[in-house]
Amino acid sequence: MLSIITIGDPLLAKTSALVPDIDADIRKLVERMFETMGTRGIGLAAVQVGEAIRLFITRAPRDQPRVFINPDILETSIEEDTLEEGCLSVPGLYTEMVRPASVRVQAWSEKGRPFTISADGMLARVIQHELDHLNGILFVDRLEAKRRKRLLATYDDKLRL
Ligand SMILES: [Zn+2]
């Protein structure tokens, strides 16, 4: 098990670097990330386990486990969805967020194969959330300032308990 860094850790605000080689070390990291995520989450970015590289994994409901290395969003829909989001780096905080309903993404698999995927529903949501991590953005950063302040204030109260 790897440890997951949480909100307030400056690494979460960093832009992750491109993965230069998809090698055995990367495949080992992917394996350990899946172990670490377990059944607690549906997505995890490498930066959350202290490796600021452009890699994330997903296991969305009713979907197979997926690995995205050096991902790029090719297209986002104009249509939006409101879904509840949470984050293993902000444990215990969940809030409804509006984001594009579907995305088309290009990335490389852990086997070094390029692929593109069109996703909607929870998978589209997880992909956007994880891509934000690679750019140093937490989901709470995307909330309107007042709402973020209010949410984090209650969050801090919970942490103090
Ligand atoms: Zn997250």
CSV table of C-alpha atoms and ligand atoms in Angstrom, one decimal:
chain,number,residue,atom,x,y,z
A,1,MET,CA,0.0,0.0,0.0
A,2,LEU,CA,1.2,3.5,-0.9
A,3,SER,CA,0.2,6.4,1.2
A,4,ILE,CA,-2.1,9.0,-0.2
A,5,ILE,CA,-1.2,12.7,0.3
A,6,THR,CA,-4.1,15.0,1.3
A,7,ILE,CA,-5.2,18.6,0.8
A,8,GLY,CA,-2.6,21.1,2.0
A,9,ASP,CA,0.3,19.0,0.7
A,10,PRO,CA,2.0,21.4,-1.8
A,11,LEU,CA,2.6,18.5,-4.3
A,12,LEU,CA,-1.1,18.4,-5.0
A,13,ALA,CA,-0.8,21.9,-6.5
A,14,LYS,CA,2.1,20.9,-8.8
A,15,THR,CA,1.8,20.2,-12.6
A,16,SER,CA,2.8,16.6,-13.1
A,17,ALA,CA,5.5,15.9,-15.7
A,18,LEU,CA,5.2,13.7,-18.8
A,19,VAL,CA,6.0,10.0,-18.4
A,20,PRO,CA,9.2,9.6,-20.5
A,21,ASP,CA,9.2,5.8,-20.7
A,22,ILE,CA,6.4,3.3,-20.0
A,23,ASP,CA,8.6,0.7,-18.4
A,24,ALA,CA,8.5,-2.0,-15.7
A,25,ASP,CA,8.7,0.7,-13.0
A,26,ILE,CA,5.6,2.3,-14.4
A,27,ARG,CA,3.8,-1.0,-14.5
A,28,LYS,CA,4.8,-1.7,-10.9
A,29,LEU,CA,3.5,1.8,-9.9
A,30,VAL,CA,0.2,1.1,-11.7
A,31,GLU,CA,-0.2,-2.2,-9.9
A,32,ARG,CA,0.5,-0.6,-6.5
A,33,MET,CA,-1.9,2.3,-7.2
A,34,PHE,CA,-4.7,-0.2,-7.9
A,35,GLU,CA,-3.9,-2.0,-4.6
A,36,THR,CA,-3.9,1.4,-2.8
A,37,MET,CA,-7.2,2.6,-4.3
A,38,GLY,CA,-8.8,-0.8,-3.5
A,39,THR,CA,-12.5,-0.3,-3.3
A,40,ARG,CA,-12.3,3.1,-1.6
A,41,GLY,CA,-12.1,5.1,-4.8
A,42,ILE,CA,-12.9,5.1,-8.5
A,43,GLY,CA,-9.9,7.0,-9.6
A,44,LEU,CA,-6.4,7.8,-8.4
A,45,ALA,CA,-3.6,10.0,-9.9
A,46,ALA,CA,0.1,9.2,-9.5
A,47,VAL,CA,0.6,12.6,-7.8
A,48,GLN,CA,-1.7,11.5,-5.0
A,49,VAL,CA,0.8,8.8,-4.1
A,50,GLY,CA,3.7,11.2,-4.3
A,51,GLU,CA,4.7,10.7,-7.9
A,52,ALA,CA,4.1,13.9,-9.9
A,53,ILE,CA,3.9,12.2,-13.3
A,54,ARG,CA,1.1,12.2,-15.9
A,55,LEU,CA,-0.6,8.9,-15.0
A,56,PHE,CA,-3.9,8.0,-13.5
A,57,ILE,CA,-6.0,5.0,-13.0
A,58,THR,CA,-9.8,4.6,-13.0
A,59,ARG,CA,-12.3,1.9,-11.9
A,60,ALA,CA,-15.6,3.5,-12.6
A,61,PRO,CA,-18.8,1.7,-11.7
A,62,ARG,CA,-19.8,-0.9,-14.3
A,63,ASP,CA,-16.5,-0.3,-16.1
A,64,GLN,CA,-13.2,-2.1,-16.4
A,65,PRO,CA,-10.1,-0.9,-14.6
A,66,ARG,CA,-8.3,1.6,-16.9
A,67,VAL,CA,-4.8,3.2,-17.1
A,68,PHE,CA,-4.2,6.6,-18.6
A,69,ILE,CA,-0.6,7.7,-19.3
A,70,ASN,CA,0.2,11.2,-20.7
A,71,PRO,CA,-3.5,11.8,-21.4
A,72,ASP,CA,-4.9,14.6,-23.5
A,73,ILE,CA,-8.5,15.7,-23.8
A,74,LEU,CA,-9.4,15.9,-27.4
A,75,GLU,CA,-13.0,17.0,-27.0
A,76,THR,CA,-15.5,17.9,-24.3
A,77,SER,CA,-19.2,18.1,-24.8
A,78,ILE,CA,-21.2,21.3,-24.5
A,79,GLU,CA,-23.8,19.4,-22.6
A,80,GLU,CA,-23.1,19.3,-18.8
A,81,ASP,CA,-23.8,16.9,-16.0
A,82,THR,CA,-24.2,17.5,-12.3
A,83,LEU,CA,-22.7,14.6,-10.3
A,84,GLU,CA,-21.4,14.2,-6.8
A,85,GLU,CA,-17.6,14.2,-6.5
A,86,GLY,CA,-15.2,13.2,-3.8
A,87,CYS,CA,-11.4,12.7,-3.6
A,88,LEU,CA,-9.2,10.3,-1.7
A,89,SER,CA,-7.0,13.4,-1.1
A,90,VAL,CA,-9.9,15.3,0.5
A,91,PRO,CA,-11.3,12.4,2.6
A,92,GLY,CA,-14.9,12.8,3.7
A,93,LEU,CA,-15.8,15.8,1.6
A,94,TYR,CA,-18.4,15.2,-1.2
A,95,THR,CA,-20.1,17.9,-3.3
A,96,GLU,CA,-22.2,18.1,-6.4
A,97,MET,CA,-20.3,19.6,-9.3
A,98,VAL,CA,-21.1,20.6,-12.9
A,99,ARG,CA,-18.7,19.5,-15.7
A,100,PRO,CA,-19.0,18.5,-19.3
A,101,ALA,CA,-21.1,15.3,-19.6
A,102,SER,CA,-18.8,13.5,-22.1
A,103,VAL,CA,-15.1,13.7,-23.1
A,104,ARG,CA,-12.9,12.2,-25.8
A,105,VAL,CA,-9.4,11.4,-24.5
A,106,GLN,CA,-6.2,10.1,-26.0
A,107,ALA,CA,-3.6,8.4,-23.8
A,108,TRP,CA,-1.2,5.5,-23.6
A,109,SER,CA,-1.8,2.2,-21.7
A,110,GLU,CA,0.6,0.7,-19.3
A,111,LYS,CA,1.7,-1.6,-22.2
A,112,GLY,CA,2.7,1.5,-24.1
A,113,ARG,CA,-0.1,1.4,-26.6
A,114,PRO,CA,-1.9,4.6,-27.6
A,115,PHE,CA,-5.6,4.6,-27.5
A,116,THR,CA,-8.5,7.0,-27.6
A,117,ILE,CA,-11.7,6.7,-25.6
A,118,SER,CA,-15.1,8.4,-25.6
A,119,ALA,CA,-16.6,8.4,-22.2
A,120,ASP,CA,-19.8,9.7,-20.5
A,121,GLY,CA,-21.4,9.3,-17.1
A,122,MET,CA,-19.1,8.5,-14.2
A,123,LEU,CA,-16.2,7.5,-16.3
A,124,ALA,CA,-16.2,11.0,-18.1
A,125,ARG,CA,-16.4,12.6,-14.6
A,126,VAL,CA,-13.5,10.6,-13.2
A,127,ILE,CA,-11.3,11.2,-16.2
A,128,GLN,CA,-11.8,15.0,-15.8
A,129,HIS,CA,-11.3,14.9,-12.1
A,130,GLU,CA,-8.0,12.9,-12.5
A,131,LEU,CA,-6.8,15.1,-15.3
A,132,ASP,CA,-7.2,18.1,-13.1
A,133,HIS,CA,-4.9,16.4,-10.6
A,134,LEU,CA,-2.2,16.2,-13.3
A,135,ASN,CA,-2.5,19.9,-13.6
A,136,GLY,CA,-2.4,20.6,-9.9
A,137,ILE,CA,-6.1,21.3,-9.5
A,138,LEU,CA,-8.3,19.8,-6.8
A,139,PHE,CA,-12.1,19.5,-7.3
A,140,VAL,CA,-12.7,22.0,-4.5
A,141,ASP,CA,-10.5,24.5,-6.4
A,142,ARG,CA,-13.2,24.6,-9.1
A,143,LEU,CA,-16.0,25.6,-6.8
A,144,GLU,CA,-17.2,29.1,-6.6
A,145,ALA,CA,-15.1,30.9,-3.8
A,146,LYS,CA,-18.0,31.3,-1.3
A,147,ARG,CA,-19.1,27.7,-1.7
A,148,ARG,CA,-15.5,26.5,-1.4
A,149,LYS,CA,-14.9,28.5,1.8
A,150,ARG,CA,-18.1,27.2,3.4
A,151,LEU,CA,-17.4,23.6,2.5
A,152,LEU,CA,-13.8,23.7,3.7
A,153,ALA,CA,-14.9,25.5,6.9
A,154,THR,CA,-17.1,22.5,7.8
A,155,TYR,CA,-14.4,20.2,6.6
A,156,ASP,CA,-11.8,21.8,8.9
A,157,ASP,CA,-14.3,21.4,11.8
A,158,LYS,CA,-14.6,17.7,11.0
A,159,LEU,CA,-10.8,17.4,11.0
A,160,ARG,CA,-10.6,19.0,14.4
A,161,LEU,CA,-13.1,16.6,16.0
B,1,ZN,ZN,-9.0,13.3,-6.5
